[in-house]
Amino acid sequence: MIEIKNLHKYFENHHVLKGLDLTVSQGETVAVIGPSGSGKSTLLRCMNLLEIPSTGELRLDEIHINARHISKTDLLSIRKNTAMVFQNYNLFANKTAAENIAEALITVRKMNKRIAMDIAQQMLKKVGLENKADHYPSGLSGGQQQRVAIGRALVLNPRVVLFDEPTSALDPELVQEVLQVIRNAAQEHVTMVIVTHELDFARDVADRIIFMDDGKIVEQNSAAEFFINPRQERTIKFLEKFKQQNMYYI
Amino acid sequence: MKGILDFSYMIQSVPTIAKGIPISISIAVIAFGFGIMIGLIGALVKIYRIPFLKEITNVYVSFIRGTPLLVQIFLSYYGIPLAIRHINEQFGTEWNISFIPAIYFIYVAFALNAGAYLTETIRAAIMAVDRGQLEASYSVGMTTYQSMRQIILPQALKVGLPNIGNHFIAMLKDTSLAFAASVPEIMGMAKIIAGRTSRFFEVYIVAALLYWLICIVLERLLAVLERRLRRNERGVKHD
Ligand SMILES: Nc1ncnc2c1ncn2[C@@H]1O[C@H](COP(=O)(O)OP(=O)(O)OP(=O)(O)O)[C@@H](O)[C@H]1O
Ligand SMILES: [Mg+2]
């Protein structure tokens, strides 16, 4: 279980996260939606301490930290138990697909290299890339790169996988292959928090939808309820605007 | 028969002058090795903007780049013995200055010189590696040291190798200045035998040809190294 309490984040004087509370249960898939600049990425980045929150608490099962004093050990143990999938994949350019997945197993988990590469190979199979093990990121399509990046996150069996707009850098025809990999993970009850603009996908895959605006959670509800019965004015406006921009929705 | 050049004398002088080659190369290799360490530290200090150390690094780089290497050699040659004498007086140590071979002062001067130039080169090479990969490595729990070693520096090396290689070749040529501290490298040997026979021109032509030859070999080696590093760039890994 992951629990955030009264999280605030400032960049200099810019107040970006304004007191967020959020609990994600084990095995749950949560989709975070909201307008650009509302702080979605910052929230995810605070959850694995790529950004250090200004104040607030973060609990990851038995690991409990307070933003006021985060030790190096806390920082590493949070990062070791979470994983992130980035918009731009951020694969290690000097490592093959298999090596990208095996890297943290070897350097962080101190696993034997041969075993790690075997596990990486199995993970590649899971994301449908078993024949790309020896390819470097530069030799893979965007969709393939993102599937490797998802494999790199999943292979660690983290308590939560954080996705920051995993498909928004992709050509439209490559989006589905990536979404399918995430769907499969949801079916295996991997705990996930997904920031996305793909509302259809969010409704499909998520147990719960969270709508953020201006650094706060404005509304949250089960995926079924959220789209049918939005309660807040701002949510309704956001969904309206989305409907106009994206004809495919509803 | 009297030409401008006495070829047979030139050929005779080659073995003697060539005795300086290992010394020239060892100055370049040893100083450059330390220079890379200094440069790496300087680059990281600048990238992570470490207070105080950052200011020292800036002054150091500016000073080295703004003064001639020959002057730096003299400063090292005369300055280090003074510093050691001072330490001896202050702390009652008894380090003997006269037993330190001149070449050590040359190592120091050249290493500091290379370190300053490499600080900038290495910094630029590290910055050229996309920051997202550093974040990705943090996100899976790697430490800064692990990310640098496994992900960032190998890529920075590839980006920076042409520049680093050129620095090395330039430094090898600059080792000719070591004769100023009476070190018998290529130029030092040339001076010694030229002084004996007064055939300066012949001797310096031989020295020039030797430097040229070494540089051609180094350029070849560098090209091979670059090709090896780039081999994996496109597509698939070859073992
Ligand atoms: N490193 C940073 N330094 C300063 N300001 C930042 C930084 N990162 C984010 N911000 C600011 O914080 C605010 C929230 O940014 P964030 O990236 O979290 O929004 P977002 O909801 O993910 O938006 P988008 O949908 O466009 O990705 C923005 O105003 C942004 O300019
Ligand atoms: Mg964002």
Coordinates of C-alpha atoms and ligand atoms in Angstrom, one line a residue:
Chain A
M1 CA 0.0 0.0 0.0
I2 CA 1.2 3.5 -0.8
E3 CA 0.0 6.5 1.1
I4 CA 0.6 10.2 0.7
K5 CA -0.4 12.7 3.3
N6 CA -0.6 16.5 2.9
L7 CA 2.0 16.6 0.2
H8 CA 3.3 20.0 -0.9
K9 CA 5.9 20.9 -3.5
Y10 CA 7.4 24.2 -4.3
F11 CA 9.8 25.0 -7.1
E12 CA 11.3 28.2 -5.7
N13 CA 8.2 30.2 -5.0
H14 CA 6.0 28.3 -7.4
H15 CA 3.5 26.3 -5.3
V16 CA 2.9 23.2 -7.6
L17 CA 1.4 20.6 -5.3
K18 CA -0.9 22.1 -2.7
G19 CA -1.6 19.5 0.0
L20 CA -2.3 16.2 -1.7
D21 CA -3.7 13.1 0.1
L22 CA -3.7 9.8 -1.8
T23 CA -3.9 6.2 -1.0
V24 CA -3.3 3.4 -3.5
S25 CA -4.0 -0.2 -2.4
Q26 CA -2.0 -3.1 -3.4
G27 CA -3.0 -4.4 -6.8
E28 CA -5.0 -1.3 -7.6
T29 CA -4.7 0.7 -10.9
V30 CA -5.2 4.4 -10.5
A31 CA -5.4 6.8 -13.5
V32 CA -4.5 10.4 -13.0
I33 CA -5.9 12.9 -15.4
G34 CA -6.0 16.7 -15.5
P35 CA -5.0 19.7 -17.5
S36 CA -1.4 20.5 -18.5
G37 CA 0.5 22.1 -15.7
S38 CA -1.8 20.8 -12.9
G39 CA 1.1 18.9 -11.3
K40 CA 0.5 15.3 -12.4
S41 CA 4.1 14.6 -13.3
T42 CA 5.4 16.4 -10.2
L43 CA 3.1 14.1 -8.1
L44 CA 4.6 11.0 -9.7
R45 CA 8.1 12.3 -9.4
C46 CA 7.5 13.0 -5.7
M47 CA 6.3 9.4 -5.3
N48 CA 9.6 7.9 -6.2
L49 CA 11.6 10.9 -4.9
L50 CA 13.0 12.1 -8.3
E51 CA 11.7 15.3 -6.8
I52 CA 12.0 15.8 -3.1
P53 CA 8.6 17.0 -1.7
S54 CA 8.7 20.2 0.3
T55 CA 6.5 18.9 3.1
G56 CA 4.3 16.0 3.7
E57 CA 4.5 12.3 4.3
L58 CA 5.0 9.3 2.1
R59 CA 4.5 5.7 3.2
L60 CA 5.3 2.6 1.1
D61 CA 4.2 -0.3 3.2
E62 CA 6.8 -0.4 6.0
I63 CA 8.9 2.4 4.6
H64 CA 7.7 5.7 6.1
I65 CA 9.3 9.0 5.3
N66 CA 8.7 12.6 6.2
A67 CA 9.7 15.2 3.6
R68 CA 11.5 17.3 6.3
H69 CA 14.2 14.8 6.8
I70 CA 14.8 12.2 4.1
S71 CA 18.0 10.1 4.7
K72 CA 20.0 8.7 1.9
T73 CA 18.8 5.2 2.9
D74 CA 15.2 6.2 2.8
L75 CA 15.7 7.8 -0.6
L76 CA 17.3 4.6 -2.0
S77 CA 14.8 2.3 -0.4
I78 CA 11.8 4.3 -1.8
R79 CA 13.4 4.3 -5.3
K80 CA 14.3 0.6 -5.1
N81 CA 10.7 -0.2 -4.3
T82 CA 9.0 1.9 -7.0
A83 CA 9.6 2.2 -10.7
M84 CA 8.8 4.8 -13.3
V85 CA 7.9 4.7 -17.0
F86 CA 8.7 7.9 -18.7
Q87 CA 7.1 9.7 -21.6
N88 CA 10.3 9.7 -23.5
Y89 CA 11.2 6.1 -22.5
N90 CA 14.7 7.1 -21.3
L91 CA 16.2 3.8 -22.1
F92 CA 19.9 3.4 -21.5
A93 CA 21.4 4.1 -25.0
N94 CA 24.5 2.1 -24.3
K95 CA 22.7 -1.1 -23.3
T96 CA 20.7 -3.5 -25.4
A97 CA 17.0 -4.2 -24.8
A98 CA 17.9 -7.2 -22.5
E99 CA 20.7 -5.3 -20.8
N100 CA 18.3 -2.4 -20.0
I101 CA 16.0 -4.7 -18.2
A102 CA 18.8 -6.6 -16.5
E103 CA 20.8 -3.5 -15.4
A104 CA 19.1 -2.8 -12.1
L105 CA 18.9 -6.5 -11.2
I106 CA 22.7 -6.6 -11.6
T107 CA 23.8 -3.3 -10.1
V108 CA 21.1 -2.7 -7.5
R109 CA 20.0 -6.2 -6.6
K110 CA 23.5 -7.7 -7.1
M111 CA 22.1 -10.6 -9.0
N112 CA 24.4 -12.9 -11.0
K113 CA 24.6 -11.6 -14.5
R114 CA 23.6 -14.8 -16.3
I115 CA 20.5 -15.2 -14.1
A116 CA 19.6 -11.5 -14.6
M117 CA 19.9 -11.8 -18.4
D118 CA 17.7 -14.9 -18.3
I119 CA 15.1 -13.1 -16.4
A120 CA 15.4 -10.1 -18.8
Q121 CA 14.8 -12.5 -21.7
Q122 CA 11.6 -13.8 -20.1
M123 CA 10.5 -10.2 -19.5
L124 CA 11.1 -9.4 -23.1
K125 CA 8.9 -12.3 -24.1
K126 CA 6.2 -10.9 -21.8
V127 CA 6.2 -7.5 -23.6
G128 CA 6.4 -9.2 -27.0
L129 CA 10.0 -8.5 -27.9
E130 CA 11.8 -11.8 -27.4
N131 CA 13.5 -11.4 -30.7
K132 CA 14.8 -7.9 -29.9
A133 CA 17.1 -8.8 -27.0
D134 CA 20.3 -7.7 -28.6
H135 CA 18.9 -4.5 -30.2
Y136 CA 20.0 -1.1 -28.9
P137 CA 17.3 1.5 -28.3
S138 CA 18.4 3.3 -31.4
G139 CA 17.3 0.2 -33.4
L140 CA 13.8 0.0 -31.9
S141 CA 10.6 1.9 -32.7
G142 CA 9.1 4.2 -30.1
G143 CA 6.5 1.6 -29.2
Q144 CA 9.2 -1.1 -28.8
Q145 CA 11.3 1.2 -26.7
Q146 CA 8.5 2.0 -24.4
R147 CA 7.7 -1.7 -24.0
V148 CA 11.3 -2.4 -23.0
A149 CA 11.0 0.5 -20.5
I150 CA 7.9 -1.1 -19.1
G151 CA 9.8 -4.4 -18.8
R152 CA 12.6 -2.6 -17.1
A153 CA 10.1 -1.3 -14.5
L154 CA 8.1 -4.5 -14.1
V155 CA 11.1 -6.8 -13.7
L156 CA 11.9 -5.3 -10.3
N157 CA 8.5 -6.3 -8.9
P158 CA 8.2 -2.9 -7.4
R159 CA 5.4 -2.0 -4.9
V160 CA 4.1 0.5 -7.4
V161 CA 4.8 1.3 -11.1
L162 CA 4.4 5.0 -12.0
F163 CA 3.6 5.8 -15.6
D164 CA 4.0 9.4 -16.8
E165 CA 2.0 9.7 -20.1
P166 CA 3.5 6.5 -21.5
T167 CA 2.0 6.9 -24.9
S168 CA 2.0 10.6 -25.6
A169 CA 5.3 10.6 -27.4
L170 CA 4.2 7.8 -29.7
D171 CA 2.9 7.7 -33.2
P172 CA -0.8 6.9 -33.1
E173 CA -0.4 3.5 -34.7
L174 CA 2.1 2.5 -31.9
V175 CA -0.1 3.4 -29.0
Q176 CA -2.2 0.3 -28.7
E177 CA 0.8 -2.2 -28.4
V178 CA 2.0 -0.2 -25.4
L179 CA -1.4 0.1 -23.8
Q180 CA -1.9 -3.7 -24.2
V181 CA 1.3 -4.3 -22.2
I182 CA -0.1 -2.1 -19.5
R183 CA -3.4 -3.8 -19.6
N184 CA -1.7 -7.2 -19.1
A185 CA 0.1 -5.8 -16.1
A186 CA -3.2 -4.6 -14.6
Q187 CA -4.6 -8.1 -15.1
E188 CA -1.7 -9.4 -13.1
H189 CA -2.6 -7.0 -10.3
V190 CA 0.5 -4.9 -10.5
T191 CA -0.1 -1.8 -8.5
M192 CA 0.0 1.1 -10.9
V193 CA -0.5 4.9 -11.0
I194 CA -0.9 6.1 -14.6
V195 CA -0.9 9.7 -15.7
T196 CA -2.6 9.6 -19.1
H197 CA -4.5 11.6 -21.7
E198 CA -6.0 8.5 -23.1
L199 CA -9.4 8.7 -21.3
D200 CA -10.8 5.6 -23.1
F201 CA -7.9 3.6 -21.8
A202 CA -8.1 5.1 -18.4
R203 CA -11.8 4.1 -18.1
D204 CA -10.9 0.6 -19.4
V205 CA -7.9 -0.3 -17.3
A206 CA -8.2 1.8 -14.1
D207 CA -10.0 0.9 -11.0
R208 CA -10.1 4.5 -9.9
I209 CA -9.8 7.8 -11.7
I210 CA -8.3 10.9 -10.1
F211 CA -8.8 14.3 -11.5
M212 CA -6.1 16.9 -10.6
D213 CA -6.2 20.6 -11.2
D214 CA -4.0 23.4 -9.9
G215 CA -2.0 21.1 -7.6
K216 CA -4.9 19.5 -5.9
I217 CA -7.1 16.4 -6.3
V218 CA -10.4 17.9 -7.4
E219 CA -12.3 14.7 -7.6
Q220 CA -11.9 10.9 -7.6
N221 CA -14.2 8.1 -8.2
S222 CA -14.4 4.5 -9.5
A223 CA -13.7 4.4 -13.2
A224 CA -17.3 3.4 -13.9
E225 CA -18.8 6.3 -11.9
F226 CA -16.2 9.0 -12.8
F227 CA -17.1 9.5 -16.4
I228 CA -20.9 9.0 -16.0
N229 CA -21.3 11.1 -12.9
P230 CA -18.7 13.8 -12.6
R231 CA -19.6 15.9 -9.7
Q232 CA -17.3 18.9 -9.7
E233 CA -17.8 21.8 -12.1
R234 CA -14.1 21.7 -13.1
T235 CA -14.2 18.0 -13.9
I236 CA -17.3 18.4 -16.1
K237 CA -15.6 21.3 -17.9
F238 CA -12.4 19.2 -18.5
L239 CA -14.3 16.3 -19.8
E240 CA -16.4 18.5 -22.0
K241 CA -13.3 20.0 -23.5
F242 CA -11.8 16.6 -24.0
K243 CA -14.9 15.4 -25.8
Q244 CA -14.7 18.2 -28.3
Q245 CA -11.0 17.7 -28.9
N246 CA -11.1 13.9 -29.2
M247 CA -14.1 12.8 -31.1
Y248 CA -13.5 9.2 -30.2
Y249 CA -14.4 9.6 -26.6
I250 CA -17.9 8.5 -25.4
Chain B
M1 CA 79.8 15.7 -52.3
K2 CA 78.2 18.5 -50.3
G3 CA 74.4 18.7 -50.2
I4 CA 72.4 20.8 -47.8
L5 CA 71.7 17.8 -45.7
D6 CA 74.0 15.0 -44.6
F7 CA 71.7 12.0 -44.9
S8 CA 74.1 9.5 -43.6
Y9 CA 74.6 11.6 -40.5
M10 CA 70.8 11.9 -40.1
I11 CA 70.4 8.1 -40.3
Q12 CA 73.2 7.6 -37.8
S13 CA 71.5 10.0 -35.3
V14 CA 68.1 8.2 -35.4
P15 CA 68.9 5.5 -32.8
T16 CA 70.2 8.1 -30.3
I17 CA 67.3 10.5 -30.8
A18 CA 64.8 7.6 -30.7
K19 CA 66.0 6.8 -27.2
G20 CA 63.8 9.8 -26.2
I21 CA 60.7 8.2 -27.6
P22 CA 59.8 6.1 -24.6
I23 CA 60.3 9.1 -22.3
S24 CA 58.1 11.4 -24.5
I25 CA 55.4 8.8 -24.5
S26 CA 55.7 8.0 -20.8
I27 CA 55.3 11.7 -20.0
A28 CA 52.2 12.0 -22.2
V29 CA 50.7 8.7 -20.9
I30 CA 51.3 9.3 -17.2
A31 CA 50.4 13.0 -17.2
F32 CA 47.3 12.3 -19.3
G33 CA 46.2 9.5 -17.0
F34 CA 46.3 11.8 -14.0
G35 CA 44.9 14.6 -16.2
I36 CA 41.8 12.5 -16.9
M37 CA 41.3 11.9 -13.2
I38 CA 41.7 15.6 -12.5
G39 CA 39.4 16.4 -15.4
L40 CA 36.7 14.0 -14.3
I41 CA 36.7 15.4 -10.8
G42 CA 36.7 19.0 -12.1
A43 CA 33.9 18.2 -14.5
L44 CA 31.8 16.6 -11.7
V45 CA 32.5 19.6 -9.4
K46 CA 31.3 21.9 -12.1
I47 CA 28.2 19.8 -13.0
Y48 CA 27.1 19.4 -9.5
R49 CA 28.0 23.0 -8.7
I50 CA 29.8 22.0 -5.4
P51 CA 30.2 25.1 -3.4
F52 CA 33.8 26.3 -2.9
L53 CA 35.3 23.5 -4.9
K54 CA 33.5 25.0 -7.9
E55 CA 35.2 28.3 -7.5
I56 CA 38.6 26.7 -7.1
T57 CA 38.1 24.7 -10.2
N58 CA 37.1 27.8 -12.2
V59 CA 40.3 29.7 -11.1
Y60 CA 42.4 26.6 -11.8
V61 CA 41.0 26.1 -15.3
S62 CA 41.2 29.8 -16.1
F63 CA 44.8 30.0 -14.9
I64 CA 46.0 27.0 -16.9
R65 CA 44.3 28.0 -20.0
G66 CA 45.5 31.6 -19.7
T67 CA 49.3 30.8 -19.2
P68 CA 51.8 29.1 -21.5
L69 CA 52.7 25.5 -20.8
L70 CA 56.4 26.5 -20.8
V71 CA 55.8 28.9 -17.9
Q72 CA 53.8 26.2 -16.0
I73 CA 56.8 23.9 -16.4
F74 CA 59.1 26.4 -14.9
L75 CA 56.7 27.1 -12.1
S76 CA 56.5 23.5 -11.3
Y77 CA 60.3 23.0 -11.7
Y78 CA 61.2 25.8 -9.4
G79 CA 58.0 26.0 -7.3
I80 CA 57.7 22.4 -6.0
P81 CA 61.2 22.3 -4.5
L82 CA 60.5 25.6 -2.7
A83 CA 57.2 24.2 -1.4
I84 CA 58.9 21.0 -0.2
R85 CA 61.6 23.0 1.5
H86 CA 58.9 25.1 3.2
I87 CA 57.1 22.0 4.4
N88 CA 60.4 20.6 5.7
E89 CA 60.9 23.7 7.7
Q90 CA 57.4 23.9 9.0
F91 CA 56.8 20.3 9.9
G92 CA 60.3 19.1 10.5
T93 CA 60.1 16.5 7.7
E94 CA 63.3 15.6 5.9
W95 CA 62.3 15.1 2.3
N96 CA 65.3 15.4 0.1
I97 CA 64.6 17.6 -2.9
S98 CA 67.7 16.8 -4.8
F99 CA 66.8 13.2 -5.2
I100 CA 63.6 14.0 -7.0
P101 CA 64.2 13.4 -10.7
A102 CA 63.3 16.4 -12.9
I103 CA 60.8 14.3 -14.8
Y104 CA 58.5 14.3 -11.8
F105 CA 58.1 18.1 -12.0
I106 CA 57.3 17.6 -15.7
Y107 CA 54.6 15.0 -14.8
V108 CA 53.0 17.4 -12.4
A109 CA 53.0 20.3 -14.8
F110 CA 51.7 18.3 -17.7
A111 CA 49.0 16.5 -15.5
L112 CA 47.7 19.8 -14.2
N113 CA 47.7 21.2 -17.7
A114 CA 45.9 18.3 -19.2
G115 CA 43.5 18.3 -16.2
A116 CA 42.3 21.8 -16.9
Y117 CA 41.6 21.2 -20.6
L118 CA 40.0 17.9 -19.9
T119 CA 37.7 19.4 -17.2
E120 CA 36.0 21.3 -19.9
T121 CA 36.0 18.5 -22.4
I122 CA 34.7 15.9 -20.0
R123 CA 32.1 18.3 -18.6
A124 CA 30.7 18.9 -22.1
A125 CA 30.7 15.2 -22.9
I126 CA 28.8 14.3 -19.8
M127 CA 26.3 17.1 -20.4
A128 CA 25.8 15.8 -23.9
V129 CA 24.2 12.6 -22.5
D130 CA 20.5 13.1 -22.2
R131 CA 19.5 13.7 -18.5
G132 CA 16.5 11.4 -18.8
Q133 CA 18.8 8.4 -18.6
L134 CA 20.2 9.6 -15.3
E135 CA 16.6 9.9 -14.0
A136 CA 15.8 6.5 -15.3
S137 CA 18.7 5.0 -13.5
Y138 CA 17.7 6.8 -10.2
S139 CA 14.2 5.6 -10.7
V140 CA 15.3 1.9 -10.5
G141 CA 17.3 2.6 -7.3
M142 CA 20.8 3.1 -8.7
T143 CA 23.1 5.5 -6.9
T144 CA 24.8 8.4 -8.5
Y145 CA 28.1 6.5 -8.6
Q146 CA 26.4 3.5 -10.3
S147 CA 24.6 5.6 -12.9
M148 CA 27.8 7.4 -13.7
R149 CA 29.8 4.3 -14.1
Q150 CA 27.3 2.1 -15.9
I151 CA 25.3 4.6 -18.0
I152 CA 26.5 8.1 -18.2
L153 CA 30.3 7.9 -18.4
P154 CA 30.4 5.1 -21.1
Q155 CA 28.3 7.3 -23.3
A156 CA 30.2 10.5 -22.4
L157 CA 33.4 8.7 -23.4
K158 CA 32.0 7.9 -26.8
V159 CA 31.0 11.5 -27.3
G160 CA 34.2 12.9 -25.9
L161 CA 36.7 10.5 -27.4
P162 CA 37.6 12.5 -30.5
N163 CA 38.3 15.6 -28.4
I164 CA 40.1 13.7 -25.7
G165 CA 42.2 11.9 -28.4
N166 CA 43.1 15.2 -29.9
H167 CA 44.2 16.5 -26.5
F168 CA 46.4 13.5 -26.1
I169 CA 48.1 14.0 -29.5
A170 CA 48.6 17.7 -28.8
M171 CA 50.1 16.8 -25.4
L172 CA 52.4 14.3 -27.0
K173 CA 53.8 17.1 -29.2
D174 CA 54.0 19.4 -26.2
T175 CA 56.2 17.0 -24.4
S176 CA 59.0 18.5 -26.5
L177 CA 58.9 21.4 -24.0
A178 CA 60.2 19.0 -21.3
F179 CA 63.7 19.6 -22.5
A180 CA 63.5 22.9 -20.7
A181 CA 63.8 20.9 -17.5
S182 CA 66.7 18.9 -19.0
V183 CA 64.6 15.8 -19.5
P184 CA 66.1 13.6 -22.2
E185 CA 62.9 13.1 -24.3
I186 CA 63.0 13.3 -28.1
M187 CA 63.8 17.0 -28.2
G188 CA 66.2 16.7 -25.3
M189 CA 68.2 14.0 -27.0
A190 CA 68.2 16.0 -30.2
K191 CA 69.6 19.0 -28.5
I192 CA 72.3 16.9 -26.8
I193 CA 73.7 15.4 -30.0
A194 CA 73.2 18.6 -32.0
G195 CA 75.3 20.5 -29.5
R196 CA 78.0 17.9 -29.9
T197 CA 78.2 18.0 -33.7
S198 CA 76.6 21.4 -34.5
R199 CA 74.4 19.8 -37.2
F200 CA 71.3 21.4 -35.8
F201 CA 69.2 21.2 -38.9
E202 CA 69.7 17.6 -39.6
V203 CA 69.0 16.6 -36.0
Y204 CA 65.8 18.6 -35.8
I205 CA 64.5 17.2 -39.0
V206 CA 65.0 13.7 -37.5
A207 CA 63.2 14.8 -34.4
A208 CA 60.3 16.3 -36.4
L209 CA 60.0 13.1 -38.4
L210 CA 59.9 11.0 -35.3
Y211 CA 57.1 13.2 -33.8
W212 CA 55.2 13.1 -37.0
L213 CA 55.5 9.3 -37.2
I214 CA 54.2 8.9 -33.6
C215 CA 51.3 11.2 -34.3
I216 CA 50.3 9.3 -37.4
V217 CA 50.3 6.1 -35.4
L218 CA 48.2 7.7 -32.7
E219 CA 45.7 9.1 -35.1
R220 CA 45.3 5.6 -36.6
L221 CA 44.8 4.1 -33.2
L222 CA 42.3 6.7 -32.3
A223 CA 40.3 6.1 -35.5
V224 CA 40.2 2.3 -34.7
L225 CA 39.1 3.0 -31.2
E226 CA 36.3 5.3 -32.3
R227 CA 35.1 2.8 -34.8
R228 CA 35.0 0.1 -32.1
L229 CA 33.0 2.3 -29.8
R230 CA 30.6 3.3 -32.5
R231 CA 30.2 -0.2 -33.8
N232 CA 27.4 -1.0 -31.4
E233 CA 25.6 2.3 -32.0
R234 CA 23.3 1.2 -34.8
G235 CA 21.0 -1.5 -34.2
V236 CA 22.3 -4.8 -32.9
K237 CA 25.0 -5.9 -30.6
H238 CA 28.0 -7.8 -32.1
D239 CA 30.2 -9.7 -29.6
Ligands
LIG1 N1 11.8 21.3 -12.2 C1 10.9 22.3 -12.2 N2 11.3 23.5 -11.9 C2 10.4 24.5 -11.9 N3 9.1 24.4 -12.2 C3 8.7 23.2 -12.5 C4 9.6 22.0 -12.5 N4 8.8 20.9 -12.9 C5 7.6 21.4 -13.0 N5 7.5 22.7 -12.8 C6 6.2 23.5 -12.9 O1 5.3 22.8 -12.1 C7 4.0 22.9 -12.7 C8 3.4 21.5 -12.8 O2 4.2 20.8 -13.7 P1 3.9 19.2 -14.1 O3 4.9 18.8 -15.0 O4 3.8 18.5 -12.8 O5 2.5 19.3 -14.7 P2 1.7 18.2 -15.5 O6 0.3 18.1 -14.9 O7 2.5 16.9 -15.6 O8 1.5 18.8 -17.0 P3 1.6 18.1 -18.4 O9 0.2 17.5 -18.6 O10 1.8 19.2 -19.3 O11 2.6 17.1 -18.4 C9 4.2 23.6 -14.0 O12 3.8 24.9 -13.9 C10 5.6 23.5 -14.3 O13 6.1 24.6 -15.0
MG2 MG 3.5 15.9 -17.1

